[in-house]
Amino acid sequence: MIENILARYEGAGAVAVYAVPDPVTGDQVMATLAGSFDASGFTAFLSAQPDLGTKMAPRFVRVVDRMPVTATNKIHRALLRREGVHCEDPVWWRPPGETTYRPLTRADPHNMEGPPAPTRGPSGVRRQGLEPRTR
């Protein structure tokens, strides 16, 4: 759904949306756009989309000349996910609490490696109807 919305952006020739690990929240939304990118125009575009929820807007936007593809000519999402924000291409990001995108630099906190967000694991509470059959 997010990809379909971002594909409407005037400068996008191809779009891929995927999750990247975040040491604080667990995952963040990242988009890769093949084409041209204007930070203020992209921000205005996102705010004008009535079908884009507030938490659906990508935190990071990677801008590439050509989208990486697999041998079968499909977007290479695994490579994009693996590289995340640590890539040679320009990456723009929207810091928490801000509405505009700016270039991601090495000094930015999201460009640093950190431990994964803590998780508590599966709940020990058994829900009704999900118990194994004992008969």
Coordinates of N, CA and C in Angstrom, one line a residue:
M1 N 0.8 -1.2 0.0 CA 0.0 0.0 0.0 C 0.9 1.3 0.0
I2 N 1.9 1.3 0.8 CA 2.8 2.5 0.9 C 3.5 2.6 -0.4
E3 N 3.9 1.5 -1.0 CA 4.6 1.6 -2.3 C 3.7 2.2 -3.4
N4 N 2.4 1.8 -3.4 CA 1.5 2.4 -4.4 C 1.3 3.9 -4.2
I5 N 1.3 4.3 -3.0 CA 1.2 5.8 -2.7 C 2.4 6.5 -3.2
L6 N 3.6 6.0 -2.8 CA 4.9 6.6 -3.2 C 5.1 6.6 -4.7
A7 N 4.6 5.6 -5.4 CA 4.7 5.5 -6.8 C 4.0 6.7 -7.5
R8 N 3.1 7.4 -6.8 CA 2.5 8.6 -7.4 C 3.4 9.8 -7.4
Y9 N 4.5 9.7 -6.6 CA 5.4 10.9 -6.5 C 6.0 11.2 -7.9
E10 N 5.9 12.4 -8.3 CA 6.3 12.8 -9.6 C 7.8 12.4 -10.0
G11 N 8.7 12.4 -9.1 CA 10.1 12.1 -9.4 C 10.4 10.6 -9.4
A12 N 9.5 9.8 -9.0 CA 9.8 8.4 -8.8 C 9.6 7.5 -10.0
G13 N 10.6 6.9 -10.5 CA 10.5 5.9 -11.6 C 10.2 4.6 -11.1
A14 N 10.8 4.2 -9.9 CA 10.5 2.9 -9.3 C 10.6 3.1 -7.8
V15 N 9.9 2.4 -7.0 CA 9.8 2.5 -5.6 C 9.9 1.2 -4.9
A16 N 10.6 1.1 -3.8 CA 10.6 -0.1 -3.0 C 10.5 0.4 -1.5
V17 N 9.6 -0.3 -0.7 CA 9.4 0.1 0.7 C 9.7 -1.2 1.5
Y18 N 10.5 -1.0 2.6 CA 10.8 -2.1 3.4 C 11.2 -1.6 4.8
A19 N 11.3 -2.6 5.7 CA 11.7 -2.2 7.1 C 13.2 -2.3 7.3
V20 N 13.7 -1.4 8.1 CA 15.1 -1.5 8.5 C 15.2 -1.5 10.0
P21 N 16.2 -2.2 10.5 CA 16.3 -2.3 12.0 C 16.6 -1.0 12.6
D22 N 16.0 -0.7 13.8 CA 16.2 0.5 14.6 C 16.5 0.1 16.0
P23 N 17.6 0.6 16.6 CA 17.9 0.2 18.0 C 16.9 0.7 19.0
V24 N 16.1 1.6 18.7 CA 15.1 2.1 19.7 C 13.7 1.5 19.5
T25 N 13.2 1.5 18.3 CA 11.8 1.0 18.1 C 11.7 -0.4 17.5
G26 N 12.8 -0.9 17.1 CA 12.8 -2.3 16.5 C 12.9 -2.2 15.0
D27 N 12.0 -1.5 14.3 CA 12.0 -1.3 12.8 C 11.5 0.1 12.5
Q28 N 12.0 0.6 11.4 CA 11.5 1.8 10.8 C 11.2 1.6 9.3
V29 N 10.4 2.4 8.7 CA 10.0 2.3 7.3 C 11.1 3.1 6.5
M30 N 11.6 2.4 5.5 CA 12.6 3.0 4.6 C 12.1 2.8 3.2
A31 N 12.2 3.8 2.3 CA 11.8 3.7 0.9 C 13.1 4.0 0.1
T32 N 13.2 3.3 -1.0 CA 14.2 3.6 -2.0 C 13.4 4.1 -3.3
L33 N 13.9 5.2 -3.8 CA 13.3 5.9 -4.9 C 14.3 5.9 -6.1
A34 N 14.0 5.4 -7.2 CA 14.8 5.5 -8.4 C 14.2 6.7 -9.2
G35 N 15.0 7.8 -9.3 CA 14.6 9.0 -9.9 C 15.1 10.2 -9.2
S36 N 14.3 11.3 -9.3 CA 14.8 12.5 -8.7 C 14.0 12.7 -7.4
F37 N 14.7 13.5 -6.5 CA 14.1 13.7 -5.2 C 14.3 15.1 -4.7
D38 N 13.3 15.7 -4.3 CA 13.3 17.0 -3.7 C 12.7 16.9 -2.3
A39 N 13.4 17.2 -1.3 CA 13.0 17.0 0.1 C 11.7 17.8 0.4
S40 N 11.7 19.0 0.1 CA 10.5 19.8 0.4 C 9.3 19.4 -0.5
G41 N 9.5 19.1 -1.7 CA 8.4 18.6 -2.6 C 7.9 17.3 -2.1
F42 N 8.8 16.4 -1.7 CA 8.4 15.1 -1.2 C 7.6 15.2 0.1
T43 N 8.0 16.1 1.0 CA 7.2 16.3 2.2 C 5.8 16.8 1.9
A44 N 5.8 17.8 1.0 CA 4.4 18.3 0.6 C 3.6 17.2 -0.1
F45 N 4.2 16.4 -0.9 CA 3.5 15.3 -1.5 C 2.9 14.3 -0.5
L46 N 3.7 14.0 0.5 CA 3.2 13.1 1.6 C 2.1 13.7 2.4
S47 N 2.2 14.9 2.7 CA 1.1 15.6 3.5 C -0.2 15.7 2.7
A48 N -0.1 15.7 1.4 CA -1.3 15.8 0.5 C -2.0 14.5 0.2
Q49 N -1.4 13.4 0.7 CA -2.0 12.1 0.5 C -3.0 11.7 1.5
P50 N -4.3 11.7 1.2 CA -5.3 11.4 2.2 C -5.3 9.9 2.7
D51 N -4.7 9.0 1.9 CA -4.7 7.6 2.2 C -3.4 7.1 2.9
L52 N -2.5 8.1 3.2 CA -1.3 7.8 3.9 C -1.4 8.1 5.4
G53 N -1.4 7.1 6.2 CA -1.4 7.3 7.7 C -0.2 8.0 8.2
T54 N -0.3 8.6 9.4 CA 0.8 9.4 9.9 C 2.0 8.5 10.2
K55 N 1.8 7.2 10.6 CA 2.9 6.3 10.9 C 3.4 5.6 9.7
M56 N 2.8 5.8 8.5 CA 3.2 5.1 7.3 C 4.3 5.8 6.5
A57 N 4.5 7.1 6.7 CA 5.5 7.8 6.0 C 6.8 7.3 6.3
P58 N 7.7 7.1 5.3 CA 9.0 6.5 5.5 C 9.9 7.5 6.4
R59 N 10.6 6.9 7.3 CA 11.6 7.6 8.1 C 12.8 7.9 7.3
F60 N 13.2 7.0 6.4 CA 14.4 7.1 5.6 C 14.0 7.0 4.1
V61 N 14.7 7.8 3.3 CA 14.5 7.7 1.8 C 15.9 7.6 1.2
R62 N 16.1 6.5 0.5 CA 17.3 6.3 -0.3 C 17.0 6.7 -1.7
V63 N 17.9 7.4 -2.3 CA 17.7 7.9 -3.7 C 18.8 7.2 -4.6
V64 N 18.3 6.5 -5.6 CA 19.2 5.7 -6.5 C 19.0 6.1 -7.9
D65 N 20.0 6.0 -8.8 CA 19.8 6.2 -10.2 C 19.0 5.1 -10.8
R66 N 19.4 3.8 -10.5 CA 18.7 2.6 -10.9 C 18.4 1.7 -9.8
M67 N 17.3 1.1 -9.7 CA 16.9 0.2 -8.7 C 17.7 -1.1 -8.9
P68 N 18.3 -1.6 -7.8 CA 19.0 -2.9 -7.9 C 18.0 -4.0 -8.2
V69 N 18.3 -4.9 -9.1 CA 17.4 -6.0 -9.5 C 18.1 -7.4 -9.4
T70 N 17.3 -8.4 -9.3 CA 17.8 -9.8 -9.2 C 18.0 -10.3 -10.6
A71 N 18.4 -11.5 -10.8 CA 18.6 -12.1 -12.1 C 17.3 -12.3 -12.9
T72 N 16.1 -12.3 -12.2 CA 14.8 -12.4 -12.8 C 14.2 -11.0 -13.0
N73 N 15.0 -9.9 -12.8 CA 14.6 -8.6 -13.1 C 13.5 -8.1 -12.1
K74 N 13.6 -8.6 -10.9 CA 12.7 -8.1 -9.8 C 13.5 -7.2 -8.9
I75 N 12.9 -6.3 -8.2 CA 13.6 -5.4 -7.3 C 14.3 -6.3 -6.2
H76 N 15.6 -6.0 -6.0 CA 16.4 -6.8 -5.0 C 16.2 -6.3 -3.6
R77 N 15.0 -6.6 -3.0 CA 14.6 -6.1 -1.7 C 15.6 -6.6 -0.6
A78 N 16.1 -7.8 -0.7 CA 16.9 -8.3 0.3 C 18.2 -7.5 0.4
L79 N 18.8 -7.1 -0.7 CA 20.0 -6.3 -0.8 C 19.7 -4.9 -0.2
L80 N 18.6 -4.3 -0.5 CA 18.2 -3.0 0.0 C 18.1 -3.1 1.5
R81 N 17.4 -4.1 2.0 CA 17.2 -4.3 3.4 C 18.5 -4.5 4.2
R82 N 19.4 -5.3 3.6 CA 20.7 -5.6 4.2 C 21.6 -4.4 4.3
E83 N 21.6 -3.6 3.2 CA 22.4 -2.3 3.3 C 21.8 -1.3 4.2
G84 N 20.4 -1.2 4.2 CA 19.8 -0.2 5.1 C 20.2 1.2 4.8
V85 N 20.6 1.9 5.9 CA 21.0 3.3 5.8 C 22.5 3.4 5.5
H86 N 23.2 2.2 5.6 CA 24.7 2.2 5.4 C 25.0 1.8 4.0
C87 N 24.8 2.8 3.1 CA 25.0 2.6 1.7 C 25.8 3.7 1.1
E88 N 26.1 3.6 -0.2 CA 26.9 4.6 -0.9 C 25.9 5.7 -1.5
D89 N 24.7 5.4 -1.6 CA 23.7 6.3 -2.2 C 23.3 7.3 -1.1
P90 N 22.8 8.5 -1.6 CA 22.3 9.5 -0.6 C 21.1 9.0 0.1
V91 N 21.0 9.2 1.4 CA 19.9 8.8 2.2 C 19.4 10.0 2.9
W92 N 18.1 10.3 2.8 CA 17.5 11.4 3.5 C 16.7 10.8 4.7
W93 N 16.5 11.6 5.7 CA 15.7 11.0 6.9 C 14.9 12.2 7.5
R94 N 13.9 11.7 8.2 CA 13.0 12.6 8.9 C 13.2 12.3 10.4
P95 N 13.9 13.2 11.1 CA 14.1 12.9 12.5 C 12.8 12.9 13.3
P96 N 12.8 12.2 14.4 CA 11.5 12.2 15.2 C 11.1 13.6 15.6
G97 N 9.8 13.8 15.4 CA 9.2 15.1 15.8 C 9.3 16.1 14.7
E98 N 10.0 15.8 13.6 CA 10.1 16.8 12.5 C 9.3 16.3 11.3
T99 N 8.9 17.3 10.5 CA 8.1 16.9 9.3 C 8.9 16.9 8.0
T100 N 10.1 17.5 8.0 CA 10.9 17.7 6.8 C 12.0 16.7 6.7
Y101 N 12.4 16.3 5.5 CA 13.6 15.4 5.4 C 14.9 16.2 5.2
R102 N 15.9 15.6 5.7 CA 17.3 16.2 5.5 C 18.3 15.1 5.3
P103 N 19.4 15.4 4.7 CA 20.4 14.3 4.4 C 20.9 13.7 5.7
L104 N 21.0 12.4 5.7 CA 21.5 11.6 6.8 C 23.1 11.7 6.7
T105 N 23.7 12.1 7.8 CA 25.1 12.2 7.9 C 25.7 11.2 8.9
R106 N 27.0 11.0 8.9 CA 27.6 10.1 9.9 C 27.4 10.5 11.3
A107 N 27.1 11.8 11.6 CA 27.0 12.3 12.9 C 25.6 12.0 13.5
D108 N 24.6 11.7 12.6 CA 23.2 11.5 13.0 C 23.1 10.2 13.8
P109 N 22.3 10.2 14.9 CA 22.2 9.0 15.7 C 21.7 7.8 15.0
H110 N 20.9 7.9 14.0 CA 20.4 6.7 13.3 C 21.4 6.1 12.4
N111 N 22.5 6.8 12.2 CA 23.6 6.2 11.3 C 24.6 5.4 12.1
M112 N 24.4 5.4 13.4 CA 25.3 4.6 14.3 C 24.7 3.2 14.6
E113 N 25.6 2.3 14.7 CA 25.1 0.9 15.1 C 24.7 0.9 16.6
G114 N 23.8 0.2 16.9 CA 23.4 0.0 18.3 C 22.8 -1.3 18.5
P115 N 22.6 -1.7 19.7 CA 22.0 -3.0 20.0 C 20.5 -3.0 19.5
P116 N 20.0 -4.2 19.2 CA 18.6 -4.2 18.8 C 17.7 -3.8 19.9
A117 N 16.5 -3.4 19.6 CA 15.5 -3.0 20.6 C 15.2 -4.3 21.4
P118 N 15.0 -4.1 22.7 CA 14.7 -5.2 23.6 C 13.3 -5.8 23.3
T119 N 13.2 -7.0 23.4 CA 11.8 -7.7 23.2 C 11.6 -8.6 24.4
R120 N 10.4 -8.8 24.8 CA 10.1 -9.6 26.0 C 9.9 -11.1 25.6
G121 N 9.8 -11.4 24.3 CA 9.5 -12.7 23.9 C 8.0 -13.0 23.9
P122 N 7.6 -14.2 23.6 CA 6.2 -14.6 23.6 C 5.6 -14.4 25.0
S123 N 4.3 -14.1 25.0 CA 3.6 -14.0 26.2 C 3.4 -15.3 26.9
G124 N 3.4 -15.4 28.2 CA 3.2 -16.6 28.9 C 1.7 -16.8 29.2
V125 N 0.9 -15.9 28.8 CA -0.6 -16.0 29.0 C -1.2 -16.8 27.9
R126 N -2.0 -17.8 28.3 CA -2.6 -18.6 27.3 C -4.0 -18.0 27.0
R127 N -4.3 -17.9 25.8 CA -5.6 -17.4 25.4 C -6.6 -18.5 25.2
Q128 N -7.9 -18.2 25.6 CA -8.9 -19.2 25.5 C -9.1 -19.7 24.1
G129 N -9.2 -21.0 23.9 CA -9.4 -21.5 22.6 C -8.1 -21.9 21.9
L130 N -7.0 -21.5 22.5 CA -5.7 -21.9 21.8 C -5.0 -23.0 22.6
E131 N -5.6 -23.5 23.7 CA -4.9 -24.6 24.4 C -4.9 -25.8 23.6
P132 N -3.9 -26.6 23.8 CA -3.9 -27.9 23.0 C -5.0 -28.8 23.5
R133 N -5.5 -29.7 22.7 CA -6.5 -30.6 23.1 C -6.0 -31.7 24.0
T134 N -6.7 -31.9 25.0 CA -6.2 -32.9 26.0 C -7.0 -34.2 26.0
R135 N -8.0 -34.3 25.1 CA -8.9 -35.5 25.0 C -8.3 -36.5 24.1

